[in-house]
Structures are given as structure tokens and as C-alpha cells.
mmCIF file of C-alpha atoms in Angstrom:
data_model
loop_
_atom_site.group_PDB
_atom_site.id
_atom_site.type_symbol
_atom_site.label_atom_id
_atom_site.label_comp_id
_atom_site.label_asym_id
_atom_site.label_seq_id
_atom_site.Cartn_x
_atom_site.Cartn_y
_atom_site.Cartn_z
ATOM 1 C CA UNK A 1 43.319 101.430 34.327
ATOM 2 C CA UNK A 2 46.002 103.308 35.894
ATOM 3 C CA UNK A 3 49.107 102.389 33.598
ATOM 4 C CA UNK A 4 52.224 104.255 33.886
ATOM 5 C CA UNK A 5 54.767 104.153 31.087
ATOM 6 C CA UNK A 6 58.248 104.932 30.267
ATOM 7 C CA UNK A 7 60.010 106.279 27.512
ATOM 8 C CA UNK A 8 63.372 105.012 26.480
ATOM 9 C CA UNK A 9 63.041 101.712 27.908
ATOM 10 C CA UNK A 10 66.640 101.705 27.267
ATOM 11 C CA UNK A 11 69.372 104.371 26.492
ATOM 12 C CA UNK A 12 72.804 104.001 25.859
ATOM 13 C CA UNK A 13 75.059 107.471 25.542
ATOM 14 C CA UNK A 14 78.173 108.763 25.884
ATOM 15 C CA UNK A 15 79.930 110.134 28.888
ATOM 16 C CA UNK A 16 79.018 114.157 29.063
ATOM 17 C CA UNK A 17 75.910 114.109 27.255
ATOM 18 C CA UNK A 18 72.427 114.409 28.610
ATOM 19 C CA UNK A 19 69.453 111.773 28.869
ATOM 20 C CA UNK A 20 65.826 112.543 29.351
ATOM 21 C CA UNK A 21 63.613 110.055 30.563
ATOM 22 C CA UNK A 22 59.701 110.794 30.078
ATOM 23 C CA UNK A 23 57.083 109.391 32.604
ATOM 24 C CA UNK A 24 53.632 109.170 31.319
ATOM 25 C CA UNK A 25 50.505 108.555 33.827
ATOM 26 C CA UNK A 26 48.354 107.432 30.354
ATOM 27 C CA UNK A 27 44.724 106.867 31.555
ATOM 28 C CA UNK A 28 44.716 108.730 34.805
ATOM 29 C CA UNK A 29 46.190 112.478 35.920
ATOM 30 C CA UNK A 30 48.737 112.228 38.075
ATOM 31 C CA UNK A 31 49.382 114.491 41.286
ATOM 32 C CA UNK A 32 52.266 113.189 42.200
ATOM 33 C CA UNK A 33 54.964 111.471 40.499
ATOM 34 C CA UNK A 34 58.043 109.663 42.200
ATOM 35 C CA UNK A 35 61.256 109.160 40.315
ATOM 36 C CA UNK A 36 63.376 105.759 42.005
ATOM 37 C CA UNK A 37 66.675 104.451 40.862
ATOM 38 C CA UNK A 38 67.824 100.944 41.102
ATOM 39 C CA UNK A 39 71.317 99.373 40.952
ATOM 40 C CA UNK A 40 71.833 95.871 40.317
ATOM 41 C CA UNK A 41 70.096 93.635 42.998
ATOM 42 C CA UNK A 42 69.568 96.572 44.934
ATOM 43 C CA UNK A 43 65.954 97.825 46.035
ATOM 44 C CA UNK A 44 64.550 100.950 44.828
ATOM 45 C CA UNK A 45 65.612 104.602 45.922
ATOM 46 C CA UNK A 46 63.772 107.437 46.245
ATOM 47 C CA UNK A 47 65.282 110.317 44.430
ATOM 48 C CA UNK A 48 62.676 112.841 44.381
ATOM 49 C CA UNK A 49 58.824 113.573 44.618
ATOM 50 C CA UNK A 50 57.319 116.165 42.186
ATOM 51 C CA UNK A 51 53.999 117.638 42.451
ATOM 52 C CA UNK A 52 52.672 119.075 39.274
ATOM 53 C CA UNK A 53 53.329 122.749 38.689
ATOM 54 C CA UNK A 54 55.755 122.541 41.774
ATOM 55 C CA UNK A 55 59.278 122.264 42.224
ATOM 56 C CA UNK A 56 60.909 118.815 42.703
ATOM 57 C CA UNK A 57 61.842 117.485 46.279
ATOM 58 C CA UNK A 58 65.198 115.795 46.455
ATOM 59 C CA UNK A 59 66.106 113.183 48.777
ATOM 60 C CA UNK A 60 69.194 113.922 50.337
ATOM 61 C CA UNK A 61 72.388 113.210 49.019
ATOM 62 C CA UNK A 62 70.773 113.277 45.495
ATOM 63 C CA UNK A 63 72.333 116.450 43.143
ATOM 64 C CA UNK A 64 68.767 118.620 41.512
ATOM 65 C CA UNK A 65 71.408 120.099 39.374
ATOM 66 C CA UNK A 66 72.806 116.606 37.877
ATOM 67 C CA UNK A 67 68.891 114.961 37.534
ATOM 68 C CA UNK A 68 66.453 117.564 36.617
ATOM 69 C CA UNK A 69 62.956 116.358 37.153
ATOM 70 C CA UNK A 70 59.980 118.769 35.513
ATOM 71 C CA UNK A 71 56.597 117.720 36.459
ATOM 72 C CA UNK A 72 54.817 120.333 33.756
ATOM 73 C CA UNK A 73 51.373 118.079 33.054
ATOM 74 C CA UNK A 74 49.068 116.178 34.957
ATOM 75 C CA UNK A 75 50.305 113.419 32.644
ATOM 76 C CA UNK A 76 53.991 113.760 32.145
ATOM 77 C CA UNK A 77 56.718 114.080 34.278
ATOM 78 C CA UNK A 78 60.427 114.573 33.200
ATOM 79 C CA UNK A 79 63.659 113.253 34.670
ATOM 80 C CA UNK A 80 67.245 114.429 32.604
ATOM 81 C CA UNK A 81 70.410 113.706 33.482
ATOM 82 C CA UNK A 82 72.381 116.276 32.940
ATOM 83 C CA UNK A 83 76.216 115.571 31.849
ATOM 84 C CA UNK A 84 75.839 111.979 32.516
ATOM 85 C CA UNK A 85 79.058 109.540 34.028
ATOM 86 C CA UNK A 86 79.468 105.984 33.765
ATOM 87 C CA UNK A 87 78.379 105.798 37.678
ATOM 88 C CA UNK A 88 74.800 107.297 36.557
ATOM 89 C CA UNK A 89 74.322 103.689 34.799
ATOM 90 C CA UNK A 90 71.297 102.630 36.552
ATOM 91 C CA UNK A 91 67.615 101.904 36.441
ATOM 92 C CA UNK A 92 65.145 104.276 36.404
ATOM 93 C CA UNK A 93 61.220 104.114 37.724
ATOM 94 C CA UNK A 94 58.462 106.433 37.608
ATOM 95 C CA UNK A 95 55.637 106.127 39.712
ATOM 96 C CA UNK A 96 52.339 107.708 40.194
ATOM 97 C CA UNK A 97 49.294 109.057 42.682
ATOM 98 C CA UNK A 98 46.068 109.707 41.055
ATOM 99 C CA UNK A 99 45.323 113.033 41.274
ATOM 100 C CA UNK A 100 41.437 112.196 42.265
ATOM 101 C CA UNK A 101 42.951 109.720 44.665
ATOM 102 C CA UNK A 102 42.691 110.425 48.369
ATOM 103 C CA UNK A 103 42.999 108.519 51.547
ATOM 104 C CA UNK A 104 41.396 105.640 50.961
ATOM 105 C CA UNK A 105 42.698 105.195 47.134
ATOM 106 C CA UNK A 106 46.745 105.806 48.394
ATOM 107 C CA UNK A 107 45.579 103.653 51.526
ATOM 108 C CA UNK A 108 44.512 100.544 48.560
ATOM 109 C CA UNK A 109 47.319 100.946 45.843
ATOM 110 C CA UNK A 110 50.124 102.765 47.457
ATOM 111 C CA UNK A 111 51.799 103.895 43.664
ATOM 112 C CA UNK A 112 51.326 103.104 40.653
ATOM 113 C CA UNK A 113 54.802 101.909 38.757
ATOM 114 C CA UNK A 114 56.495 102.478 35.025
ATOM 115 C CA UNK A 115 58.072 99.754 33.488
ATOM 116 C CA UNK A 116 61.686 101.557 34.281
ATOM 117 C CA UNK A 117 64.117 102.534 32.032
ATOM 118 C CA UNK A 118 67.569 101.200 31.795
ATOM 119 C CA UNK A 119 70.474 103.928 31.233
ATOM 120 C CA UNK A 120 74.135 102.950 29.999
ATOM 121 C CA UNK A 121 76.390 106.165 29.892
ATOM 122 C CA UNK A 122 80.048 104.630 28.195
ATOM 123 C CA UNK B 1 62.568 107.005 60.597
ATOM 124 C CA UNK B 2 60.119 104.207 58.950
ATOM 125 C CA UNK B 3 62.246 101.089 58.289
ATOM 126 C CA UNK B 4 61.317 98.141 56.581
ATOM 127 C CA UNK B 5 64.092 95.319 57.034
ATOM 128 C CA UNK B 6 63.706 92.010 54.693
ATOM 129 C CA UNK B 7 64.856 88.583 54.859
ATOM 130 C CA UNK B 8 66.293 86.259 53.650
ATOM 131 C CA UNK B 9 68.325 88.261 50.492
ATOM 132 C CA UNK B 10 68.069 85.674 48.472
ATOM 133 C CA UNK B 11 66.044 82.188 48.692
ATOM 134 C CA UNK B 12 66.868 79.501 46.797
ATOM 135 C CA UNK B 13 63.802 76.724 46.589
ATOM 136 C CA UNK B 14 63.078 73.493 45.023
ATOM 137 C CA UNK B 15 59.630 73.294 42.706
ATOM 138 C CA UNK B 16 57.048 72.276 45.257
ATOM 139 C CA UNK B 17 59.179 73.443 48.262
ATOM 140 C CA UNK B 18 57.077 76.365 50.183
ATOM 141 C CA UNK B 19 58.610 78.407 52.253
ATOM 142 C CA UNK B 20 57.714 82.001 53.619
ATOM 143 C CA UNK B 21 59.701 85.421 52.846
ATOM 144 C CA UNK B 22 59.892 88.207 56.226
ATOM 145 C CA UNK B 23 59.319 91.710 56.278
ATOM 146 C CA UNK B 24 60.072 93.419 59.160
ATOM 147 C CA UNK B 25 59.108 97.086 59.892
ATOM 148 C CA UNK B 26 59.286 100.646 61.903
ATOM 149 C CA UNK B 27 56.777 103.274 60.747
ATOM 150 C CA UNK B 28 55.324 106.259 62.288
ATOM 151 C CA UNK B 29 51.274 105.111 61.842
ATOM 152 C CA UNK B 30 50.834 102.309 59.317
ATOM 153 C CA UNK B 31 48.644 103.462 56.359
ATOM 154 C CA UNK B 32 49.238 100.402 54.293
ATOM 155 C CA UNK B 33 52.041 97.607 53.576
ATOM 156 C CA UNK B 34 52.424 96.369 50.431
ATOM 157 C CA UNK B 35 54.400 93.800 48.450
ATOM 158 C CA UNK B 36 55.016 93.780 45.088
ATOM 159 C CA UNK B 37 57.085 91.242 42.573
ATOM 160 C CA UNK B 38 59.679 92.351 40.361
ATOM 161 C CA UNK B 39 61.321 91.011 37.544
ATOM 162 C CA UNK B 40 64.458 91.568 35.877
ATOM 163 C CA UNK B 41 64.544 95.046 34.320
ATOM 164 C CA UNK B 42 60.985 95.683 35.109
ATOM 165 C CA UNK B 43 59.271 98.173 37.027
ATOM 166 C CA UNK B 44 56.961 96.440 40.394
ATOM 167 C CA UNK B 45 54.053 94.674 40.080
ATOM 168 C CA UNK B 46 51.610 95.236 42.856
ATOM 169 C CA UNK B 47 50.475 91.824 44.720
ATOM 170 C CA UNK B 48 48.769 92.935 47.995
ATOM 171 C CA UNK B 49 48.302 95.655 50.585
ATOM 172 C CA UNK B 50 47.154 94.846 54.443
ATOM 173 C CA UNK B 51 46.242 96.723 56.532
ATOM 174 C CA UNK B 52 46.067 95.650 60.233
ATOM 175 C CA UNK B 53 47.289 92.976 62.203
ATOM 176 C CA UNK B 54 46.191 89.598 61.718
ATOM 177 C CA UNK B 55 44.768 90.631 57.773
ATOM 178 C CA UNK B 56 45.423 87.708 55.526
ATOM 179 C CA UNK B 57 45.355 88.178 51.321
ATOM 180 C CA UNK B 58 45.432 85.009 49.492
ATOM 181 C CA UNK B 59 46.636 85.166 45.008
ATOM 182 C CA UNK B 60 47.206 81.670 43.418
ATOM 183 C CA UNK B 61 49.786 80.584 45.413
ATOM 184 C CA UNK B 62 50.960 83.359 47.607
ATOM 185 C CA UNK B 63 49.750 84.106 50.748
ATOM 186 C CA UNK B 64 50.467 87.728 53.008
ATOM 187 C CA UNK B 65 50.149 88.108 56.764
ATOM 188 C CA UNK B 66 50.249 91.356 58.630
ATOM 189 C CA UNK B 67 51.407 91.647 62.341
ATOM 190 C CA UNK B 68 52.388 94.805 64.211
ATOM 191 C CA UNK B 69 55.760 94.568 63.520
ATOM 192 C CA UNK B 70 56.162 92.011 60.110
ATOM 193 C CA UNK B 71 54.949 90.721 57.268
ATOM 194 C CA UNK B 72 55.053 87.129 55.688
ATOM 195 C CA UNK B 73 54.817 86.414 52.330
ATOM 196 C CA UNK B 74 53.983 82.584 52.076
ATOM 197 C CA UNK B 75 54.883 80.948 49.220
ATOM 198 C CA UNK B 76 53.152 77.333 48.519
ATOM 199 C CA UNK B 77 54.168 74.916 46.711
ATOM 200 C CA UNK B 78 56.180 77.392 44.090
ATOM 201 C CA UNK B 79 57.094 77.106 40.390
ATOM 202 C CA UNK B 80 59.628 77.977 38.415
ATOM 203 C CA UNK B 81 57.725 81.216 37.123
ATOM 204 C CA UNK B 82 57.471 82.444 41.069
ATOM 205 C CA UNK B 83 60.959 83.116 40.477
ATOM 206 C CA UNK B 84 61.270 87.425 40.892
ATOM 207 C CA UNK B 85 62.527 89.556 43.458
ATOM 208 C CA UNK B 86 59.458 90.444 45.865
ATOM 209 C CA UNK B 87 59.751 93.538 47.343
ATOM 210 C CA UNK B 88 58.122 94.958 50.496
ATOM 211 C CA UNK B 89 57.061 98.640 51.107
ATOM 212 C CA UNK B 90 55.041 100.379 53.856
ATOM 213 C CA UNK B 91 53.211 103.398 53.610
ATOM 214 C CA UNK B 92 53.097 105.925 56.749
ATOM 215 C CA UNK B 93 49.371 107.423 57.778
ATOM 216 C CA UNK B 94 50.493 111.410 57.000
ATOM 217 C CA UNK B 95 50.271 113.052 54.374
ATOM 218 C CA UNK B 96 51.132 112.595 50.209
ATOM 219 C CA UNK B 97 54.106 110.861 51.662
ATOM 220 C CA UNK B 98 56.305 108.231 49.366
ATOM 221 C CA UNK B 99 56.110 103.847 49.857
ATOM 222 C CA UNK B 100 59.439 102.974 51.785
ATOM 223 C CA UNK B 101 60.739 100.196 50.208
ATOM 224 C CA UNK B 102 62.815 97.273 51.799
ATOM 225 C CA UNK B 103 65.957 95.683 50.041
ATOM 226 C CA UNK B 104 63.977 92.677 48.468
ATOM 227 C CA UNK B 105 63.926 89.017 48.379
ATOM 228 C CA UNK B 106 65.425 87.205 45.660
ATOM 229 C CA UNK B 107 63.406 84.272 45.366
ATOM 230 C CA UNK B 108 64.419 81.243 42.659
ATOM 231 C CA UNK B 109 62.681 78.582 41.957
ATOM 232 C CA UNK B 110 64.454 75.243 40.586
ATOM 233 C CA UNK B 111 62.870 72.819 38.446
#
């Protein structure tokens, strides 16, 4: 149980278009949903938390215009990046809270992770 | 701020050479820290969460330690598939509040 997944695994697109990214929680509802990026050998960073049926929080110094995140299901979560530049190249994860998880539950597994998608913008 | 400071970067070990990985760390109220592995262009892999000080978690060959202030991640007698980046992460007691995430380790295992 509690498998996140990620859809592209991998994108490649030109410089200007958009890219969405889809997050799926697929045996579990999700209340939460983190979106991290990663740059090579680099750790993960936060970009935003989204709550389901709530508006995105953005970690500072990330632009909620450029990376739109839309948290519309207790399954599915959205991240697009809107007019995408080479320096958006990155790697994306999703990750996930149950939403019948509480204390304890966060308190045992922390988040649950995607497998990450890798974006290219030429 | 909650910190979590790792070292070394990288580590660079022979087959059969343990060694231990650090994680040091600032948080306002320790809910949990956790370490996962990661690969190359994969998402984390959860390993362990502890607690409180002096908690031990034992998988295969990898063994966690919690004090106040750090983490180890023991590594016996590695193999070449131990090779990953392991990452460590704490998790503050308030709130629906995110895992902070250190840099990494780069561990590699030679044959």
C-alpha cells in the first residue's frame, strides 16, 4: 500500500511551451501532497505544499505563476510549468500524507514519494 | 529554522569496508528522523524513522542511531548494490508540516 506515481517519467519540450506533471496517490487519498525539485547531486527542495481543495503554498523564492500546482482530488495533484526555460530542467517529486493519517501515521512514515519525473526544456 | 547538516558529500568505499554516514540536526521538537536511499533518477525510498535518543533500527546491512543532535547511518560490510545517495530528513512535532531534507550522502561502493 501507499504507492505514489508519476506521470511523464520523462519530458522533453521546447523552450516557451508548458509541461504538466500529474501526481497520483493510487491506493490511498491523499491530504496533502508536496511537490520537490532536484538538480543534479543536489538534495530535494521544497517548492510547495497543497492541501486538497486549497490553494498551493509556495516556498519562498519559488514563482506560483511559473509552476502551477492544482490539488483538485484526493488522488491527483497537478504541477505545470508554465512557459518553461532551459534553467527549469530539473527533477520533479511528488509526495504524499494519507488523508486518514494522523499523528502517529506522519510520526511512522513521514511522506510517501513518486518515482519523480525528469524535465528537459531545449 | 530546522536544519539537518550531512556528511561526508560523497563516500567512496571498498566492498567489505564499513563505515558510518552523519546526520546532524536543529529542529523545533523532533517528531521523527528519517533516512531514505535514492537512486539515480528515482524518487526516495524510505529505510527507517527513530524516534528518540539512543533508538537503534537494524535492515540487512544498515544500521541507524538517533542522538539529540545526529544521526548515524552504519553501513557494514557494503556491496556494490549499497551504492545510492542516502538522504536524511527530520520531521518537526507541529502541525501537517513538510520532512526537511539534508543535502545527501553519495555513497559508492567498489568491487
Amino acid at each position: 500500500g501507499a504507492v505514489v506515481s508519476q506521470h511523464p517519467s520523462r519530458v522533453i519540450c521546447k523552450s516557451g511551451t508548458s509541461v504538466k506533471i500529474e501526481c497520483r496517490s493510487l491506493d490511498f487519498q491523499a491530504t496533502t501532497m508536496f511537490w520537490y525539485r532536484q538538480f543534479p547531486k543536489q538534495s530535494l527542495m521544497l517548492m510547495a505544499t497543497s492541501n486538497e481543495g486549497s490553494k498551493a503554498t509556495y516556498e519562498q523564492g519559488v514563482e506560483k505563476d511559473k509552476f502551477l500546482i492544482n490539488h483538485a482530488s484526493l488522488t491527483l495533484s497537478t504541477l505545470t510549468v508554465t512557459s518553461a526555460h532551459p534553467e527549469d530542467s530539473s527533477f520533479y517529486i511528488c509526495s504524499a500524507r494519507r488523508l486518514a493519517g494522523d499523528y502517529n501515521e506522519w510520526r511512522k512514515w513521514g511522506q510517501f514519494f513518486g518515482p519523480g519525473t525528469r524535465l528537459t526544456v531545449l | 529554522e530546522d536544519q539537518v547538516t550531512q556528511s561526508p558529500e560523497a563516500l567512496r568505499l571498498q566492498e567489505g569496508e564499513s563505515s558510518s554516514l552523519n546526520c546532524s540536526y536543529t529542529v523545533s521538537g523532533l517528531r521523527g528522523l528519517f533516512w531514505y536511499r535514492q537512486d539515480p533518477g528515482k524518487g526516495p525510498e524510505f529505510l527507517f524513522t527513530l524516534y528518540s535518543a539512543g533508538e537503534e533500527k537494524e535492515k540487512e546491512r544498515l544500521k541507524a542511531t538517533l542522538t539529540k543532535k545526529e544521526s548515524f547511518l552504519h553501513i557494514t560490510a557494503p556491496k556494490p548494490e549499497d551504492s545510492a545517495t542516502y538522504l536524511c530528513a527530520v520531521l518537526r512535532n507541529s502541525g501537517n508540516t513538510p520532512l526537511v531534507f539534508g543535502k545527501g550522502t553519495r555513497l559508492s561502493v567498489i568491487a
